[in-house]
Coordinates of C-alpha atoms and ligand atoms in Angstrom, one line a residue:
M1 CA -21.4 -14.3 13.9
K2 CA -19.3 -11.2 13.4
K3 CA -15.5 -11.6 13.1
R4 CA -13.2 -9.5 15.4
I5 CA -10.9 -7.8 13.0
L6 CA -7.9 -5.9 14.4
I7 CA -6.5 -3.2 12.1
T8 CA -3.1 -1.6 12.8
G9 CA -2.4 1.9 11.6
A10 CA -6.1 2.6 11.9
K11 CA -5.8 6.3 11.6
G12 CA -3.4 6.1 8.6
F13 CA -4.5 6.6 5.1
L14 CA -5.2 3.0 4.2
G15 CA -6.1 2.0 7.8
Q16 CA -9.1 4.3 7.5
Y17 CA -10.3 2.6 4.3
F18 CA -9.9 -0.8 6.0
V19 CA -11.9 0.3 9.0
K20 CA -14.7 1.5 6.8
E21 CA -14.7 -1.5 4.5
F22 CA -15.0 -3.9 7.5
E23 CA -17.6 -1.8 9.4
D24 CA -20.2 -4.6 9.2
E25 CA -17.8 -6.8 11.2
E26 CA -16.5 -6.1 14.7
V27 CA -13.5 -3.8 14.1
I28 CA -10.7 -3.3 16.6
P29 CA -8.9 -0.2 15.3
I30 CA -5.4 0.1 16.7
T31 CA -3.4 3.3 16.5
H32 CA 0.2 4.0 17.2
Q33 CA -0.9 5.6 20.5
D34 CA -2.7 2.3 21.5
I35 CA 0.1 0.0 20.7
N36 CA 3.7 0.8 19.6
L37 CA 4.5 -2.1 17.4
E38 CA 8.2 -1.7 17.8
D39 CA 7.9 -2.8 21.4
K40 CA 7.9 -6.5 22.1
N41 CA 5.0 -6.0 24.5
A42 CA 2.9 -5.5 21.3
I43 CA 2.6 -9.3 21.0
E44 CA 0.9 -9.6 24.4
K45 CA -1.3 -6.6 23.7
I46 CA -2.5 -8.0 20.4
T47 CA -3.2 -11.5 21.8
S48 CA -5.1 -10.1 24.7
L49 CA -7.6 -8.4 22.3
K50 CA -8.4 -11.9 20.9
P51 CA -9.0 -10.9 17.3
D52 CA -10.1 -13.5 14.6
L53 CA -8.1 -11.7 11.9
V54 CA -5.4 -9.0 11.8
I55 CA -4.9 -6.5 9.0
H56 CA -1.6 -4.8 9.2
P57 CA -1.0 -1.7 7.2
A58 CA 1.0 0.2 9.9
A59 CA 4.4 1.2 8.7
I60 CA 6.9 4.0 8.0
R61 CA 5.6 4.5 4.4
S62 CA 7.9 7.2 3.2
P63 CA 10.9 5.8 1.3
D64 CA 12.8 9.1 2.0
I65 CA 12.2 8.9 5.8
C66 CA 13.3 5.2 5.8
E67 CA 16.5 6.1 4.0
E68 CA 17.3 8.9 6.5
D69 CA 16.4 6.9 9.6
P70 CA 17.2 3.2 8.9
E71 CA 16.9 2.1 12.5
K72 CA 13.4 3.4 12.8
A73 CA 12.5 1.8 9.5
W74 CA 13.8 -1.7 10.5
K75 CA 12.1 -1.4 13.9
V76 CA 8.7 -0.5 12.6
N77 CA 8.5 -2.2 9.2
A78 CA 10.4 -5.3 9.9
V79 CA 10.4 -5.9 13.7
G80 CA 7.0 -4.4 14.2
T81 CA 5.6 -6.9 11.6
K82 CA 7.5 -9.7 13.3
H83 CA 5.6 -8.9 16.6
V84 CA 2.2 -8.8 14.7
A85 CA 3.0 -12.2 13.0
I86 CA 4.0 -13.9 16.3
A87 CA 0.8 -12.7 17.9
C88 CA -1.2 -14.1 15.0
S89 CA 0.7 -17.4 15.2
L90 CA 0.0 -17.7 18.9
L91 CA -3.7 -17.1 18.2
D92 CA -3.6 -19.3 15.1
I93 CA -5.4 -16.6 13.1
P94 CA -4.8 -15.2 9.6
L95 CA -2.6 -12.1 9.1
I96 CA -3.0 -9.7 6.2
Y97 CA 0.2 -7.8 5.7
I98 CA 0.2 -4.8 3.3
S99 CA 3.4 -4.7 1.2
T100 CA 4.7 -2.7 -1.8
D101 CA 5.9 -2.8 -5.4
Y102 CA 9.2 -1.3 -4.0
V103 CA 10.3 -4.9 -3.0
F104 CA 11.3 -5.2 -6.6
S105 CA 14.5 -3.6 -8.1
G106 CA 12.8 -2.1 -11.2
G107 CA 15.3 -3.6 -13.7
K108 CA 12.6 -5.3 -15.8
D109 CA 10.4 -3.9 -18.6
T110 CA 7.5 -6.2 -18.2
P111 CA 5.1 -6.4 -15.2
Y112 CA 6.2 -8.2 -12.1
T113 CA 4.2 -11.2 -11.1
E114 CA 4.1 -12.8 -7.6
F115 CA 6.6 -15.4 -9.0
Y116 CA 9.4 -13.0 -9.6
P117 CA 12.1 -12.8 -6.8
P118 CA 12.2 -9.4 -4.9
N119 CA 15.4 -7.5 -4.8
P120 CA 14.8 -4.0 -3.2
I121 CA 17.0 -1.1 -4.0
N122 CA 16.0 1.2 -1.1
L123 CA 15.7 0.9 2.7
Y124 CA 11.9 1.1 2.6
G125 CA 11.7 -1.8 0.2
K126 CA 14.3 -3.8 2.2
T127 CA 12.4 -3.3 5.5
K128 CA 9.0 -4.1 3.9
L129 CA 10.5 -7.3 2.4
Y130 CA 11.7 -8.3 5.9
G131 CA 8.1 -7.7 7.0
E132 CA 7.1 -10.2 4.3
I133 CA 9.7 -12.7 5.4
F134 CA 8.7 -12.5 9.1
T135 CA 5.0 -12.8 8.1
K136 CA 5.8 -16.0 6.3
E137 CA 8.2 -17.3 8.9
F138 CA 5.8 -16.9 11.9
C139 CA 2.3 -17.0 10.6
K140 CA 1.3 -19.8 8.3
K141 CA -2.2 -18.4 7.5
H142 CA -1.0 -15.2 5.8
F143 CA -1.9 -13.0 2.9
I144 CA 0.9 -10.7 1.7
I145 CA -0.7 -8.0 -0.4
R146 CA 1.6 -6.0 -2.6
T147 CA 0.1 -2.7 -3.9
S148 CA 1.4 0.5 -5.4
Y149 CA 0.8 4.3 -5.3
V150 CA -2.5 4.1 -3.6
F151 CA -4.9 7.0 -4.1
G152 CA -8.3 7.9 -2.5
E153 CA -10.8 10.7 -2.0
Y154 CA -9.8 11.3 1.6
G155 CA -6.7 11.0 3.7
N156 CA -3.1 12.0 2.9
N157 CA -2.3 10.4 -0.5
A158 CA -1.1 11.2 -4.0
L159 CA -4.6 12.3 -5.2
T160 CA -5.4 14.6 -2.4
Q161 CA -1.9 16.1 -2.4
I162 CA -1.9 16.7 -6.2
Y163 CA -5.5 18.0 -6.3
N164 CA -5.0 20.4 -3.4
S165 CA -1.7 21.8 -4.9
L166 CA -3.4 22.3 -8.3
K167 CA -6.4 23.9 -6.7
E168 CA -4.2 26.4 -4.9
G169 CA -2.3 27.1 -8.2
K170 CA 1.0 25.7 -6.8
E171 CA 3.5 24.1 -9.1
I172 CA 4.2 20.4 -8.7
K173 CA 7.3 18.6 -9.9
L174 CA 7.0 14.9 -10.5
S175 CA 9.0 12.2 -12.0
N176 CA 8.2 11.2 -15.6
Y177 CA 10.7 8.4 -15.8
H178 CA 9.6 5.9 -13.0
F179 CA 6.9 3.6 -14.4
A180 CA 4.5 2.0 -12.0
S181 CA 1.0 0.8 -11.2
C182 CA -1.4 2.8 -9.1
T183 CA -4.3 1.7 -7.0
Y184 CA -7.6 3.1 -5.8
A185 CA -7.9 2.5 -2.1
K186 CA -11.5 1.3 -2.4
D187 CA -10.7 -1.2 -5.1
L188 CA -7.8 -2.5 -2.9
V189 CA -9.8 -2.9 0.4
R190 CA -12.7 -4.5 -1.4
K191 CA -10.4 -7.1 -3.0
V192 CA -8.6 -7.7 0.3
K193 CA -12.0 -8.3 2.0
E194 CA -12.9 -10.8 -0.7
L195 CA -9.7 -12.7 -0.1
S196 CA -10.0 -12.6 3.7
F197 CA -13.2 -14.8 3.4
T198 CA -11.1 -17.5 1.6
N199 CA -8.3 -19.8 2.7
L200 CA -6.3 -19.0 -0.4
Y201 CA -3.4 -17.8 1.6
G202 CA -0.2 -16.5 0.0
T203 CA 1.2 -13.5 -1.9
Y204 CA -1.0 -11.3 -4.1
H205 CA -0.4 -8.2 -6.2
I206 CA -3.4 -5.9 -6.1
V207 CA -3.3 -2.8 -8.4
N208 CA -5.5 -1.1 -11.0
K209 CA -4.7 -1.8 -14.7
G210 CA -2.6 0.7 -16.6
I211 CA 0.9 2.1 -16.3
I212 CA 1.7 5.6 -15.1
T213 CA 4.5 7.9 -14.1
R214 CA 3.8 10.3 -11.3
Y215 CA 3.7 13.0 -13.9
D216 CA 1.1 11.2 -16.1
F217 CA -1.0 10.6 -13.0
A218 CA -1.0 14.3 -12.0
C219 CA -1.8 15.3 -15.6
K220 CA -4.8 13.0 -15.5
V221 CA -5.9 14.5 -12.2
A222 CA -5.6 18.0 -13.7
E223 CA -7.5 16.9 -16.8
I224 CA -10.4 15.4 -14.9
A225 CA -10.6 18.3 -12.5
G226 CA -10.5 20.8 -15.3
F227 CA -7.2 22.5 -14.1
S228 CA -4.4 23.6 -16.4
K229 CA -1.6 21.1 -16.7
E230 CA 0.9 24.0 -16.9
K231 CA 1.7 23.7 -13.2
V232 CA 2.6 20.0 -13.5
I233 CA 6.3 19.9 -14.2
P234 CA 8.0 16.7 -15.4
L235 CA 11.3 15.6 -13.8
N236 CA 13.9 13.4 -15.5
S237 CA 16.8 11.4 -14.1
E238 CA 18.9 14.6 -14.0
T239 CA 16.4 16.8 -12.2
F240 CA 14.6 14.3 -9.8
K241 CA 16.5 14.5 -6.5
A242 CA 15.4 12.5 -3.4
P243 CA 17.2 10.6 -0.6
A244 CA 15.8 7.2 -1.6
K245 CA 16.3 5.6 -5.1
R246 CA 13.0 4.5 -6.7
P247 CA 12.7 1.5 -9.0
L248 CA 12.6 2.6 -12.6
Y249 CA 9.9 0.1 -13.5
S250 CA 7.7 -1.4 -10.7
V251 CA 4.5 -2.2 -12.6
L252 CA 2.7 -5.1 -11.0
R253 CA 0.5 -7.8 -12.6
N254 CA -2.3 -9.3 -10.5
Y255 CA -1.3 -12.7 -11.7
M256 CA -2.5 -14.7 -8.7
L257 CA -5.9 -13.0 -8.9
E258 CA -6.0 -13.8 -12.6
I259 CA -5.3 -17.4 -11.9
Y260 CA -8.2 -17.6 -9.4
N261 CA -10.5 -15.6 -11.8
M262 CA -10.7 -12.8 -9.2
D263 CA -9.0 -10.0 -11.1
D264 CA -11.7 -7.5 -11.8
L265 CA -9.6 -4.5 -10.9
P266 CA -10.6 -1.6 -13.2
Y267 CA -8.3 0.5 -15.3
Y268 CA -6.9 3.3 -13.1
E269 CA -8.6 6.1 -15.0
E270 CA -12.1 4.7 -14.3
S271 CA -11.3 4.4 -10.6
L272 CA -9.6 7.8 -10.5
R273 CA -12.8 9.4 -12.0
K274 CA -14.9 7.6 -9.4
A275 CA -12.7 8.8 -6.5
M276 CA -12.7 12.4 -7.8
R277 CA -16.5 12.4 -8.1
L278 CA -16.6 11.6 -4.4
F279 CA -13.7 13.9 -3.7
K280 CA -15.4 17.0 -5.1
K281 CA -18.6 16.6 -3.0
Ligands
NDP1 N1 0.2 4.7 0.4 C1 0.7 4.1 -0.6 O1 0.8 4.5 -1.8 C2 1.2 2.7 -0.4 C3 1.3 2.1 0.8 N2 1.8 0.8 1.0 C4 1.8 0.2 2.3 O2 0.5 0.3 2.8 C5 0.6 0.5 4.2 C6 -0.2 1.7 4.7 O3 0.3 2.9 4.1 P1 -0.5 4.3 4.4 O4 -1.8 4.1 5.0 O5 -0.3 5.0 3.1 O6 0.5 4.9 5.5 P2 0.2 6.0 6.6 O7 1.5 6.6 6.9 O8 -0.9 6.8 6.3 O9 -0.2 5.0 7.8 C7 0.7 4.3 8.6 C8 0.2 4.2 10.0 O10 1.2 3.4 10.7 C9 1.3 4.0 12.0 N3 2.5 3.6 12.7 C10 3.8 4.1 12.3 N4 4.7 3.6 13.2 C11 4.0 2.8 14.1 C12 4.4 2.1 15.2 N5 5.7 2.0 15.7 N6 3.5 1.4 15.9 C13 2.2 1.5 15.5 N7 1.7 2.2 14.5 C14 2.6 2.8 13.8 C15 1.2 5.5 11.8 O11 0.8 6.1 13.0 P3 1.5 7.6 13.4 O12 1.3 8.4 12.1 O13 0.7 8.0 14.5 O14 2.9 7.3 13.6 C16 0.1 5.5 10.7 O15 -1.2 5.7 11.2 C17 2.1 0.6 4.6 O16 2.5 -0.6 5.1 C18 2.8 0.9 3.2 O17 4.0 0.3 3.2 C19 2.2 0.1 -0.1 C20 2.2 0.6 -1.3 C21 1.7 1.9 -1.6
TDO2 C1 8.3 10.3 -6.9 C2 8.2 11.7 -6.5 C3 7.9 12.0 -5.2 N1 7.7 13.3 -4.8 C4 7.3 13.6 -3.4 C5 5.8 13.7 -3.3 C6 5.5 13.2 -1.9 O1 5.5 14.1 -0.9 C7 6.6 12.2 -1.7 C8 6.1 10.8 -1.9 O2 5.8 10.7 -3.3 P1 5.2 9.4 -4.0 O3 4.1 8.8 -3.2 O4 4.9 9.8 -5.4 O5 6.4 8.5 -4.2 P2 6.9 7.4 -3.3 O6 7.0 7.8 -1.9 O7 8.1 6.9 -4.0 O8 5.7 6.3 -3.5 C9 5.7 5.1 -2.9 O9 5.1 5.1 -1.6 C10 5.3 3.9 -0.9 C11 4.4 3.9 0.3 C12 5.0 2.7 -1.8 O10 4.9 1.6 -1.3 C13 5.1 2.8 -3.3 O11 4.1 2.0 -3.9 C14 4.9 4.2 -3.8 O12 3.5 4.5 -3.8 O13 7.7 12.5 -2.5 C15 7.8 14.3 -5.6 O14 7.7 15.5 -5.3 N2 8.1 14.1 -7.0 C16 8.3 12.8 -7.4 O15 8.5 12.6 -8.6

């Protein structure tokens, strides 16, 4: 029998990938217009739809917007997640919460595993960490998925933004001193689906292999697309200006997947090439 899978943020970048990945099940795509997760009535609205599983990517995803509007960030990323988690606990169903590398401070120089304590340095990271805390507090059957710098061939994301700017001959200025992982949306949703069929609840890091700066990533996009790299301008700690601080090093290691022999995430360049082949069609 098909599972009823409720997906929040269904029109968002990752939400669209989740809807597609689970199309062979019965998907209940929920948008902001359908249910405002900030509102406590969201609990009742979710339970009345009687899902068997909830995937929850809806959030304020911009670290800069979170920094400038903390109340909104707490209400959506933390309290909104609390409402989703309470609904799942009332239904006794699993919740998959999408979290971020930005829960870490970035003070290390080796990859973060799931066993390292989070200590976020910006509002986005703090509110997403509270989303994790509420998920654990209210819903026993949970998967917390931490991912990073997700790219894909469609939707509003780093790859489409960089590719479109380069195609139009626009200059792009990107940090060359924040080191991170990046993740192909299709690799991420495939792995989340695999986990969702298990009862191996808990926290997982899911990223592609390899370490990038935003600048490296854009240069690789230019190289694959055959565009000049001249328009990609590296920023350093003096020249990068943004409302939210970013961790200097937020590379993730898929350690729990490694332990369960489930870590088949490719190197990012292989996945980037795959995405760009689809992208150019
Ligand atoms: N993209 C990335 O690189 C990464 C993303 N993540 C996490 O993945 C998740 C998905 O990100 P992504 O798809 O990129 O983000 P998007 O901004 O594309 O999608 C988020 C969705 O959440 C919806 N939303 C916002 N506020 C509310 C609300 N109050 N009630 C209901 N829905 C709401 C938005 O709807 P509307 O636009 O109509 O307001 C939007 O459709 C987020 O949780 C993010 O923290 C983690 C690491 C990296
Ligand atoms: C870091 C950076 C950002 N930006 C701009 C580009 C874009 O409009 C906006 C966001 O950029 P980035 O996605 O690269 O950076 P950022 O918003 O910091 O990315 C994060 O997003 C959230 C959702 C996460 O959870 C993290 O994993 C990470 O992917 O800021 C620059 O122009 N230059 C830069 O060097």
